[in-house]
CSV table of C-alpha atoms in Angstrom, one decimal:
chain,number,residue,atom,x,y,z
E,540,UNK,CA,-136.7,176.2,27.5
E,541,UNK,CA,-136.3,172.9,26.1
E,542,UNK,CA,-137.1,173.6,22.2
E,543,UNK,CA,-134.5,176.7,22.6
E,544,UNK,CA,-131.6,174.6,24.3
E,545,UNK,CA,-132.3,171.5,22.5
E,546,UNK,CA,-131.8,174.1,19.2
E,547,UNK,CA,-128.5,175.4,20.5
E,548,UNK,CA,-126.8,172.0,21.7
E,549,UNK,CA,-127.5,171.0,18.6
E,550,UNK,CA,-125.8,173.8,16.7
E,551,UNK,CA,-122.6,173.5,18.6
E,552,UNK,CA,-122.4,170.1,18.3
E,553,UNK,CA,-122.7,169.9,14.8
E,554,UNK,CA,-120.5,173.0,14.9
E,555,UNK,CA,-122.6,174.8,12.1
E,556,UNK,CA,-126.2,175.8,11.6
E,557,UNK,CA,-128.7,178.6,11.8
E,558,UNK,CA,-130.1,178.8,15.0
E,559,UNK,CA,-131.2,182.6,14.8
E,560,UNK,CA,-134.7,182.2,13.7
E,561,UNK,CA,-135.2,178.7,15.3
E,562,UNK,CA,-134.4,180.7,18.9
E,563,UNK,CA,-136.5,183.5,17.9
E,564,UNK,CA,-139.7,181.3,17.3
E,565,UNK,CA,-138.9,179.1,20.1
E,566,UNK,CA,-142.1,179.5,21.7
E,567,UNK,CA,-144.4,180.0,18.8
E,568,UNK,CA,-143.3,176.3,17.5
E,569,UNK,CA,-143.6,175.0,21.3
E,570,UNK,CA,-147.2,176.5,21.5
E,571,UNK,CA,-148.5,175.0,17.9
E,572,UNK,CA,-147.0,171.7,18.8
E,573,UNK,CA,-148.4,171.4,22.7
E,574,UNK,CA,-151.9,173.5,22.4
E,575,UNK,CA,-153.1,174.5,18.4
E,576,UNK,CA,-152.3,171.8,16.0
E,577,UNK,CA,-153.8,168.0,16.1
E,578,UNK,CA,-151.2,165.0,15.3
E,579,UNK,CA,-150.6,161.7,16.3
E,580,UNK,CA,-147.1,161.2,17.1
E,581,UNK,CA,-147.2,157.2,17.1
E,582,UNK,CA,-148.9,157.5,13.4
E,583,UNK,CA,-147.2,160.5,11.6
E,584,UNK,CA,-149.6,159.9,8.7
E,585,UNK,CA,-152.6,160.1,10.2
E,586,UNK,CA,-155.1,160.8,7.5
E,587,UNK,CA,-156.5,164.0,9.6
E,588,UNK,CA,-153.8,165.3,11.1
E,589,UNK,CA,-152.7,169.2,10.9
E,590,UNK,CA,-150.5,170.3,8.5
E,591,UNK,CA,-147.7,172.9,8.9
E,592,UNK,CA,-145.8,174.1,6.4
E,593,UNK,CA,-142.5,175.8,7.6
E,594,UNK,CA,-141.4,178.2,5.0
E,595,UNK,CA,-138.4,179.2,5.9
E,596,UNK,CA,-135.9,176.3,5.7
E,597,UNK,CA,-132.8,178.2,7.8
E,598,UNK,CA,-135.7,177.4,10.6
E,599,UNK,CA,-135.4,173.8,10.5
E,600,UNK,CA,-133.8,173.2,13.7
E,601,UNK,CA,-137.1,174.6,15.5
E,602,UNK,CA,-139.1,171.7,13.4
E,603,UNK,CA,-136.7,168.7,14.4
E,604,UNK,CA,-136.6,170.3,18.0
E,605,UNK,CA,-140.5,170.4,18.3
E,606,UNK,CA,-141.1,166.9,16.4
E,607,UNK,CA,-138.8,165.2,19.0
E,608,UNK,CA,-140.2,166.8,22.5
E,609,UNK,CA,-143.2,165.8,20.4
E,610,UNK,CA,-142.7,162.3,20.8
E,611,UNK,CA,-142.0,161.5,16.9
E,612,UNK,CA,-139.4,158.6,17.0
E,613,UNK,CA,-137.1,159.1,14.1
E,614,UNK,CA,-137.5,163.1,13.2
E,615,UNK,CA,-135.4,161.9,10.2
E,616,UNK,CA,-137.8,159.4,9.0
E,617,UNK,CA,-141.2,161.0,9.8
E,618,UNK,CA,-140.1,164.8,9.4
E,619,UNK,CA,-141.7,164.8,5.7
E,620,UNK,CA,-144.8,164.5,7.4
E,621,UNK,CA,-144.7,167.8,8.7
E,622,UNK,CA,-143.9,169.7,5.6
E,623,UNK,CA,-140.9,172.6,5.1
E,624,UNK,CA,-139.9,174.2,2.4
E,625,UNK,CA,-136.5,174.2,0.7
E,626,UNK,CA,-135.4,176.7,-1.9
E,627,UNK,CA,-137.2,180.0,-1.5
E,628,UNK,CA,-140.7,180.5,-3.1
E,629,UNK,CA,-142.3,177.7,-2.4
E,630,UNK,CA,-143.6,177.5,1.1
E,631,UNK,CA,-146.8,179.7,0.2
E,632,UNK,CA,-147.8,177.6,-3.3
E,633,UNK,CA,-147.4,174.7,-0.7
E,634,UNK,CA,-149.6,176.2,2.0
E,635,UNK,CA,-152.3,177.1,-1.3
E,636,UNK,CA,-151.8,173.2,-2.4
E,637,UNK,CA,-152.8,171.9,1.3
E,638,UNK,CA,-155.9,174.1,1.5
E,639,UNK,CA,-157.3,173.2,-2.0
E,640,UNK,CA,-156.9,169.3,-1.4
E,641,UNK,CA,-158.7,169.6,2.2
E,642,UNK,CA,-161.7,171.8,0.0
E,643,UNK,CA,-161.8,169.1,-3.0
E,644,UNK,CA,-161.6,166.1,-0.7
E,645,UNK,CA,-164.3,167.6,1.7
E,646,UNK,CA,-166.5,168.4,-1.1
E,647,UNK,CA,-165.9,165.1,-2.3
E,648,UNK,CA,-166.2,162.3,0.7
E,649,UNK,CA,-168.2,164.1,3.0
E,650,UNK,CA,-171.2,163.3,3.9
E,651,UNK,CA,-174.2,164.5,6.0
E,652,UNK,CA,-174.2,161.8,8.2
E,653,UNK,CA,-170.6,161.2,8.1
E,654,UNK,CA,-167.7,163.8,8.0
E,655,UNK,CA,-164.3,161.9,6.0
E,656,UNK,CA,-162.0,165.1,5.9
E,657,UNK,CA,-162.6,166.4,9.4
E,658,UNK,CA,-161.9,170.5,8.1
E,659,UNK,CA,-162.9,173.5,8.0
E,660,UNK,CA,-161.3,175.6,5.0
E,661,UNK,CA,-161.7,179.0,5.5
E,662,UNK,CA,-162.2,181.1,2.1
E,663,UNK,CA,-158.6,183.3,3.3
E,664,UNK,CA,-155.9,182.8,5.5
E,665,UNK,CA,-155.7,184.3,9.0
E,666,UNK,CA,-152.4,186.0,8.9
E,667,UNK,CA,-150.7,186.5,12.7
E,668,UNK,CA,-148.2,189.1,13.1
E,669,UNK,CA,-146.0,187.5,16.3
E,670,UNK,CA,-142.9,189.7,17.5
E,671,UNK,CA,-139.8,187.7,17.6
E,672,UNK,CA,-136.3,188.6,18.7
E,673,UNK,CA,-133.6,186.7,16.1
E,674,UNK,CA,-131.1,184.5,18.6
E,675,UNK,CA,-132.9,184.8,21.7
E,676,UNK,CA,-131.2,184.2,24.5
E,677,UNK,CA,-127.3,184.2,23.0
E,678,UNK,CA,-125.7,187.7,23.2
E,679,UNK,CA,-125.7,188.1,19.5
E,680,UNK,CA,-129.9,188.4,19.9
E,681,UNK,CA,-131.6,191.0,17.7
E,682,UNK,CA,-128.5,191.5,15.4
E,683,UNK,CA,-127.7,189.6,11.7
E,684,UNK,CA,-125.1,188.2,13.2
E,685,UNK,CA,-127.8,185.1,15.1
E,686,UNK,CA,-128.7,184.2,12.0
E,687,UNK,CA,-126.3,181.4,11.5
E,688,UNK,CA,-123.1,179.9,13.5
E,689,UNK,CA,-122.2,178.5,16.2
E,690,UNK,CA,-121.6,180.3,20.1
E,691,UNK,CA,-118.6,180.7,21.3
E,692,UNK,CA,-118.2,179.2,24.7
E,693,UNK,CA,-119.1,182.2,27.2
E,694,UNK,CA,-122.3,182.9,25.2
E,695,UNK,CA,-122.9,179.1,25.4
E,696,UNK,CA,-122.2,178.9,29.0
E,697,UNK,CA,-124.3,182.1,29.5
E,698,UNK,CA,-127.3,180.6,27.9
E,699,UNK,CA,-127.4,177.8,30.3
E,700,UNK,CA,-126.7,179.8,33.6
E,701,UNK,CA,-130.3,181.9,32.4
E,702,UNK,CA,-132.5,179.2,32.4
E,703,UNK,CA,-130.7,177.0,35.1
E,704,UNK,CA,-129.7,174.3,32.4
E,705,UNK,CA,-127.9,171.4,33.8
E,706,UNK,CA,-124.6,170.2,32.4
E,707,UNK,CA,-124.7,167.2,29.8
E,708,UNK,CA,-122.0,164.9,28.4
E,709,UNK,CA,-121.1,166.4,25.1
E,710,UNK,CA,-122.5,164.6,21.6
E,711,UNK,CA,-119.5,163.4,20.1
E,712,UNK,CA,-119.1,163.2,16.2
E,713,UNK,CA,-116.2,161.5,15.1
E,714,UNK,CA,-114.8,162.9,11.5
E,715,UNK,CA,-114.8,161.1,8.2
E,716,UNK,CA,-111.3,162.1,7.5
E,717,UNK,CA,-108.2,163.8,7.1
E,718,UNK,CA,-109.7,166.6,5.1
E,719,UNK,CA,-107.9,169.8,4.4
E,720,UNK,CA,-109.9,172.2,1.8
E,721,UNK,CA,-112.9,172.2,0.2
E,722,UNK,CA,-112.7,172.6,-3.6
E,723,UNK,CA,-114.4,175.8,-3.4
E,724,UNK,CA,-111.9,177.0,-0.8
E,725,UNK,CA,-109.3,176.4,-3.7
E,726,UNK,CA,-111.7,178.1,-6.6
E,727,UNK,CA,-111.4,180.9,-3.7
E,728,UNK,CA,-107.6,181.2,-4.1
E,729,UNK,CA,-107.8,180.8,-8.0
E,730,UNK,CA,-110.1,183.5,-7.8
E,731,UNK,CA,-107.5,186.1,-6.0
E,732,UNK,CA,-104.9,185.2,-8.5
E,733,UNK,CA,-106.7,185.7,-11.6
E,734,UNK,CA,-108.3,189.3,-10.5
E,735,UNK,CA,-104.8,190.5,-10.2
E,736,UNK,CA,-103.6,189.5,-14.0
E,737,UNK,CA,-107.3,189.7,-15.0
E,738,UNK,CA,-108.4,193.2,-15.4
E,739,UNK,CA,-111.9,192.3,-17.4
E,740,UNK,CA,-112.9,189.9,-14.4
E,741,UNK,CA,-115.8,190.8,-12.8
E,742,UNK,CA,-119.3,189.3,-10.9
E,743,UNK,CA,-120.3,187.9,-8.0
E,744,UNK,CA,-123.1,185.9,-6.0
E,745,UNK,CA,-126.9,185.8,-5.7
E,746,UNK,CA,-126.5,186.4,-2.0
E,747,UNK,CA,-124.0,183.6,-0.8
E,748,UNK,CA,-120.7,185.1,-1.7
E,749,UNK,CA,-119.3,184.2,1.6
E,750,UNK,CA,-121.0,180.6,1.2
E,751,UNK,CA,-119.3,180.6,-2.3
E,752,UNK,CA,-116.0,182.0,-1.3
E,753,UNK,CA,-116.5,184.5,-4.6
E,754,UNK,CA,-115.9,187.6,-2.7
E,755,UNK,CA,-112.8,189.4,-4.6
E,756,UNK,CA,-111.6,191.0,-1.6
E,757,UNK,CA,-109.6,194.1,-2.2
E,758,UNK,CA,-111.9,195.5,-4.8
E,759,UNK,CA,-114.9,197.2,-4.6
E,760,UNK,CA,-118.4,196.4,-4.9
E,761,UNK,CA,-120.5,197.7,-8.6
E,762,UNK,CA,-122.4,200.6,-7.0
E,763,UNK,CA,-123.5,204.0,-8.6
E,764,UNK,CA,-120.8,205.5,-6.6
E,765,UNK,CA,-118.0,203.3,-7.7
E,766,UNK,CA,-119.0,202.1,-11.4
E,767,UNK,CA,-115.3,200.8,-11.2
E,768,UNK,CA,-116.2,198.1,-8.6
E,769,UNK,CA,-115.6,194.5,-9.5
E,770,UNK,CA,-117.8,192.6,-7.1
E,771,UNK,CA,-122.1,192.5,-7.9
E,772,UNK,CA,-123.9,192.3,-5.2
E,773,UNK,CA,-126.6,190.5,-7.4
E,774,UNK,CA,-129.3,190.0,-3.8
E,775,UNK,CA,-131.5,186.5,-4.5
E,776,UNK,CA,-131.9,187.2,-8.1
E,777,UNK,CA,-130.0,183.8,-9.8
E,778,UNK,CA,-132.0,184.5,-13.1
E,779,UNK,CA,-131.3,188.2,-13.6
E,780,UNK,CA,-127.2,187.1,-12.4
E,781,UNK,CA,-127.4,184.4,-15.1
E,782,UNK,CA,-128.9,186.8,-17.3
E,783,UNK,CA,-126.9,190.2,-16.7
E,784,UNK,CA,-124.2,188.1,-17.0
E,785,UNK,CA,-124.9,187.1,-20.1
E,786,UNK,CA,-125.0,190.3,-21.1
E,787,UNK,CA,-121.6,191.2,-19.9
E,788,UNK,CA,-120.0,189.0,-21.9
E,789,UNK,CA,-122.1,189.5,-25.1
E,790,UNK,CA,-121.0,193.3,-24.8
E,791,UNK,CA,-118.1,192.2,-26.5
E,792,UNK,CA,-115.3,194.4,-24.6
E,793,UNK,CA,-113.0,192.0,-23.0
E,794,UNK,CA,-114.9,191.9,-19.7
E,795,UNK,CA,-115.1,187.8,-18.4
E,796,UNK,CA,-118.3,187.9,-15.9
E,797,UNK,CA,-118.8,185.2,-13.0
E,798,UNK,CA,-121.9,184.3,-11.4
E,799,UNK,CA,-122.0,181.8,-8.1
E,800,UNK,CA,-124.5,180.4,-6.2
E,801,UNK,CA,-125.1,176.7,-5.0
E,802,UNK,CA,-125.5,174.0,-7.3
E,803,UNK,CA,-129.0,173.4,-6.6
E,804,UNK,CA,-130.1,176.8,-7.3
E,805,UNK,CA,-129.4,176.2,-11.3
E,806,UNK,CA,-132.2,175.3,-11.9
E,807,UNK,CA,-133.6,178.6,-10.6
E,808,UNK,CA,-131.6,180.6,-13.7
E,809,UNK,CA,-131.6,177.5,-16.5
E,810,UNK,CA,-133.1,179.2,-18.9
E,811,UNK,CA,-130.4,182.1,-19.0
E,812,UNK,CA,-127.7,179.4,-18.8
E,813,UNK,CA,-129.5,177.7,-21.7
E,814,UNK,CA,-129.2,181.1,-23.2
E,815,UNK,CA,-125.6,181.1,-22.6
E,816,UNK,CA,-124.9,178.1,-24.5
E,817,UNK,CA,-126.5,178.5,-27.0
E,818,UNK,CA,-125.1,182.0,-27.5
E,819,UNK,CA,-121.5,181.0,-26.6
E,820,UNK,CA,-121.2,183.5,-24.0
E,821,UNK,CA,-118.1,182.6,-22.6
E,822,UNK,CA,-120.1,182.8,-18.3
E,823,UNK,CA,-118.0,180.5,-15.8
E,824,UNK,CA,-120.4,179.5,-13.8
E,825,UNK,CA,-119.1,179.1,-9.9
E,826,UNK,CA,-121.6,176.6,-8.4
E,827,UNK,CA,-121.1,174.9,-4.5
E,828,UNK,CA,-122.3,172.5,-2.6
E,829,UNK,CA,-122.4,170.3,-5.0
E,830,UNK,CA,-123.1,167.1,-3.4
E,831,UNK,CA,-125.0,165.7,-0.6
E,832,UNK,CA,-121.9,166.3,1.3
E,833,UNK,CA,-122.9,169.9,1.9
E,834,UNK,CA,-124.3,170.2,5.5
E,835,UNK,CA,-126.9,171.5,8.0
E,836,UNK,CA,-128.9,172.4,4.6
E,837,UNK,CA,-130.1,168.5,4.1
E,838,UNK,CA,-131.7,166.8,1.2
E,839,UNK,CA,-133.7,170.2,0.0
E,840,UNK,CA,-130.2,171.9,-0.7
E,841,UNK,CA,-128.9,168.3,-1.8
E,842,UNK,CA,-128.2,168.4,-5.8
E,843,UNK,CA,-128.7,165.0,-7.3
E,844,UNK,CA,-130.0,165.4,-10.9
E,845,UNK,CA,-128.9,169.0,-11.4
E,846,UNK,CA,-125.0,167.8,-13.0
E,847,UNK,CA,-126.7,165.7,-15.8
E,848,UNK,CA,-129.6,168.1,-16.6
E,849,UNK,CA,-126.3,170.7,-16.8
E,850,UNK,CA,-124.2,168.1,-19.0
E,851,UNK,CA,-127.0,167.6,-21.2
E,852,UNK,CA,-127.0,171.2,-22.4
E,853,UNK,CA,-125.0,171.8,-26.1
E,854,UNK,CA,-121.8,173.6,-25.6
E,855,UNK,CA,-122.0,173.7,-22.0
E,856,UNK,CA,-118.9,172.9,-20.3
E,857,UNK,CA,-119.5,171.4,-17.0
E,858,UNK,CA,-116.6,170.9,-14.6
E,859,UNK,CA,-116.1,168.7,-11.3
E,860,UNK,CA,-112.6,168.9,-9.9
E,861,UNK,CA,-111.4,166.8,-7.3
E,862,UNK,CA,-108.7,168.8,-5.4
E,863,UNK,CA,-106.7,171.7,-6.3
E,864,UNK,CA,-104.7,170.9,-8.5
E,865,UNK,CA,-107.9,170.2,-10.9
E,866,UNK,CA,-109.7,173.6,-9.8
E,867,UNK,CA,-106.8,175.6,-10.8
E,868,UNK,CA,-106.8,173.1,-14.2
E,869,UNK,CA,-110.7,174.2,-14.5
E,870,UNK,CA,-110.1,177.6,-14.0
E,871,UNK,CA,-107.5,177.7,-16.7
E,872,UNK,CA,-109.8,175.9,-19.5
E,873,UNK,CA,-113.0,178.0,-18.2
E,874,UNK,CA,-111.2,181.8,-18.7
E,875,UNK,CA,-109.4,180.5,-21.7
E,876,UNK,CA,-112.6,179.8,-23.6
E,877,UNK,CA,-114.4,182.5,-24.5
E,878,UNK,CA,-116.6,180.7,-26.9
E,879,UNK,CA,-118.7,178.8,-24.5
E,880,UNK,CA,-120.3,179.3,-21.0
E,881,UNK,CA,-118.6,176.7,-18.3
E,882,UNK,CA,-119.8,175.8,-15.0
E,883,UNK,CA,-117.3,174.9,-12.2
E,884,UNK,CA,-118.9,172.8,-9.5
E,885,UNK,CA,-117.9,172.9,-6.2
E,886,UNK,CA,-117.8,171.2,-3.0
E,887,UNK,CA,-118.9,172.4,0.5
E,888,UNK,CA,-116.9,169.5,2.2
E,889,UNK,CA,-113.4,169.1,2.7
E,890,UNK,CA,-111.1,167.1,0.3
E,891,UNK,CA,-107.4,166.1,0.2
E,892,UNK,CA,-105.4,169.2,-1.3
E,893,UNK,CA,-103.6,167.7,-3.9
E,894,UNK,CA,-104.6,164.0,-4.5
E,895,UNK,CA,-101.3,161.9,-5.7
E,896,UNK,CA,-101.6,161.6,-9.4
E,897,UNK,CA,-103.9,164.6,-10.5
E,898,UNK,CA,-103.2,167.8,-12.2
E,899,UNK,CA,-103.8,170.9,-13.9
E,900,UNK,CA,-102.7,170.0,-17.1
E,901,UNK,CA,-104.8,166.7,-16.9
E,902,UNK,CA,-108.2,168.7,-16.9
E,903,UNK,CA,-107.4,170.1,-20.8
E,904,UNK,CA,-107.6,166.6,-22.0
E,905,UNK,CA,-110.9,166.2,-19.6
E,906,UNK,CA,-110.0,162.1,-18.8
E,907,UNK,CA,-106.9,161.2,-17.6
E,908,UNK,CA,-105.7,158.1,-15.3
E,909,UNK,CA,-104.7,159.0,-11.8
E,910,UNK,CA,-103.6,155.6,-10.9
E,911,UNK,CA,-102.9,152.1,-12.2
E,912,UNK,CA,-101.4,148.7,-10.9
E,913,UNK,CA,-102.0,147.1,-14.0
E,914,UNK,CA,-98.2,147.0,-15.5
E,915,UNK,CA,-96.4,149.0,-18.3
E,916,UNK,CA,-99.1,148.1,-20.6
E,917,UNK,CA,-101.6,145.6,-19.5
E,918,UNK,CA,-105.1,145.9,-19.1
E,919,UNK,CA,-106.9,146.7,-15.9
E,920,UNK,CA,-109.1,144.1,-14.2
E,921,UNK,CA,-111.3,147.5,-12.8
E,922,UNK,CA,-111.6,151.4,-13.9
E,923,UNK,CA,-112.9,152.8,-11.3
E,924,UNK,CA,-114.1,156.5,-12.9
E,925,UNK,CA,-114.9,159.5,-10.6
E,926,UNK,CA,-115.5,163.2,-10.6
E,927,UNK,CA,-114.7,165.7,-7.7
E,928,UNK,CA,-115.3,164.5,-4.1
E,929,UNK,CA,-116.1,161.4,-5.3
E,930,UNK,CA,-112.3,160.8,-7.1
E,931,UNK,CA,-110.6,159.9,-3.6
E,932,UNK,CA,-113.4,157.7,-2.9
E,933,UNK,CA,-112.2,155.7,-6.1
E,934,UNK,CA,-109.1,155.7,-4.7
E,935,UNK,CA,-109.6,154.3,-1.5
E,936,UNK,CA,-111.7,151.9,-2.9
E,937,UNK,CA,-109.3,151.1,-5.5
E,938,UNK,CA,-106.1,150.8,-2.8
E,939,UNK,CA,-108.2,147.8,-1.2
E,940,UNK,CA,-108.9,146.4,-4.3
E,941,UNK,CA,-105.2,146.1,-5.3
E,942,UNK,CA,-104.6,144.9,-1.8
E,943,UNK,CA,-106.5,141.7,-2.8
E,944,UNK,CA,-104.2,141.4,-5.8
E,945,UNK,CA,-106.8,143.0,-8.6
E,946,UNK,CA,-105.4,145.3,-11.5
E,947,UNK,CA,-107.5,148.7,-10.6
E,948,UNK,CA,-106.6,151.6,-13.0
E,949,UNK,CA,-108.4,155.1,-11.2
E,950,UNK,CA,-109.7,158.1,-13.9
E,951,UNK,CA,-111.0,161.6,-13.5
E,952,UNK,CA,-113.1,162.3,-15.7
E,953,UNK,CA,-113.6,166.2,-14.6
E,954,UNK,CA,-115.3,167.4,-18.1
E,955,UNK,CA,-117.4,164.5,-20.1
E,956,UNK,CA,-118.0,167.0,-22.8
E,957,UNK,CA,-114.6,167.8,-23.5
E,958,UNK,CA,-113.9,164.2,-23.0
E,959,UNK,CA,-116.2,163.6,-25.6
E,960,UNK,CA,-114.5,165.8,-28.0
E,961,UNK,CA,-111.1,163.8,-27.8
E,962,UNK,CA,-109.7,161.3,-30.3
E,963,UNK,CA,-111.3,157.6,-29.8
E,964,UNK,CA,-107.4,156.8,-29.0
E,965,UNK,CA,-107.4,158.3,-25.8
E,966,UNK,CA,-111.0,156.9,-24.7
E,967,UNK,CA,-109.2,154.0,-24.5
């Protein structure tokens, strides 16, 4: 009982999470850890220690949980060790990997009289079939809806009263800040207005439409039944979304296709959004959690590189706004071009809704200043440049600067490519 109510304590204290598959193999992880597999948890890389690939990355909790009743001391530090997988598809070519380095480094150092790689690879893996029950425990068990949330508070309280679970002092997490929106939550808003004046609008999500807020709700979904449906339920399929939608808008007839997914998961369709650009299909691109800042996901679902491999594609136009008033601004310049695919990147966490100096109109000339001590026209000591989450950051920064009597000019630079483009006057 402790792996399972270590797993929910931590999802409602983090207020967000998937618990549902973490419950439901509760006792499978328990078992591996305490009777099957052979670590040392004061020397996480010992040389001939089990490995366990996790392949289903919404079941991270289960991993931490385990690790820690383990005895690891930082999970956070030594969970590498114990390898999961991120985006889908990989946790069976790692499994493969594992196997073949334990074969050639057997073959290899092993010797008659002295076994290195203490292992036996078997020519095929053993499959096990285990019965599991999703959420175990909570009242939402054996339904979709375990798969990811919090409880509320009688199911929470119910799960302790079944296995006699004492009453602990809550884990308290103080916030960041004042947040109000994400950006996504305002690319949500821009949506419903433009499918109301925008009859050719249509697409949808590779399965996250409620993660990407891309749902167009009063229409119907594309189905054989209703053709006339405005929302593509595209499944986890980003390549054939990049690529159908490419099609869409090659057709020629008006329609302007969408496709969403997280930001990470470009690079799982880059070749059709290569395609895009260099076909000037006009695709926007809806792309979330687009900074570490994204949640329960962790550094897997964490896109670093992703916005200059993007940037660095001709005729791509890559967006980052900051608040709303710069989503609405990216929407505008995205549906208006027509001659170029645009990508819209999004955050999961929230930001101020309006910061004090942005705007719509600011986003056409890509680079504008959002701020500036420096005097009808002087010079700035500092420019401080910044693109989407990261713009009130500048600001903050830049307030204590000026606080300490330094010239700080603030920009947004939500488009580098349409920057770029501009006269060298307004670089300057």
């Amino acid at each position: 009982m402790s792996v399972r109510m270590l797993i929910v304590d931590a999802v409602q204290n983090a207020k967000a999470g998937h618990p549902g598959m973490a419950l439901g193999m509760a006792e499978v992880g328990y078992h591996l850890c305490r009777h099957v597999m052979r670590y040392n948890p004061k020397n996480p890389k010992w040389f001939n220690r089990d490995r366990f690939v996790l392949s289903a990355g919404h079941g991270c909790l289960l991993q931490y949980a385990c690790l820690h009743l383990a005895g690891i001391q930082s999970v956070q530090t030594n969970c590498s060790y114990f390898f999961m997988t991120g985006p889908l598809g990989q946790g069976v070519a790692n499994a493969v990997d594992f196997a073949l380095a334990e074969a050639h480094l057997s073959a290899r150092f092993n010797k008659p009289d002295a076994v290195v790689v203490d292992h036996r690879t078997n020519p095929a893996f053993s499959p096990f079939q285990v019965k599991t029950l999703i959420g175990k425990l909570s009242r939402k068990e054996g339904t979709s809806k375990a798969h990811h949330g919090t409880f509320d508070e009688d199911d929470y309280q119910s799960m302790k009263e079944k296995v006699k679970w004492n009453d602990r002092e809550p884990f308290h997490v103080w916030p960041m800040s004042d947040a109000v929106d994400a950006t996504r939550g305002y690319s949500e808003k821009c949506l419903s207005h433009l499918v109301k004046v925008l009859p050719g609008l249509i697409g949808g999500s590779a399965d996250l439409a409620s993660s990407n807020k891309v749902y167009l709700k009063g229409y119907k979904d594309f189905q054989s039944h209703s053709p006339e449906g405005r929302n593509i339920r595209y499944g986890v399929r980003e390549h054939a979304m990049a690529a159908i939608s490419n099609g869409i808008a090659w057709h020629g007839s008006g329609l302007i296709p969408f496709a969403a997914t997280f930001l990470v998961f470009s690079d799982y369709m880059k070749n059709a959004m290569r395609l895009s650009a260099l076909s000037h299909a006009g695709v926007v691109y809806v792309m979330t959690h687009d900074s570490i800042g994204l949640g329960e996901d962790g550094p897997t679902h964490q896109p670093v590189e992703h916005l200059c491999g993007l940037r660095a594609i001709p005729w791509m136009l890559v967006f980052r706004p900051a608040d709303g008033n710069e989503t609405a601004g990216a929407y505008r310049v995205a549906i208006r071009n027509r001659e170029a695919p645009s990508v819209i990147a999004l955050s999961r966490q929230k930001v101020l809704a309006n910061l004090e100096g942005t705007s719509s109109d600011g986003v056409e000339a890509s680079g504008y200043i959002v701020s500036d001590n420096s005097g009808d026209g002087g010079l700035p000591e500092i420019i401080l440049i910044g693109t989407g989450s990261e713009l009130c950051l500048c600001e903050a920064s830049a307030e204590e600067l000026r606080n300490e009597g330094w010239g700080v000019r603030v920009v947004s630079l939500v488009c580098w490519r349409l920057f770029d483009a501009q006269s060298k006057g307004l670089e300057t």
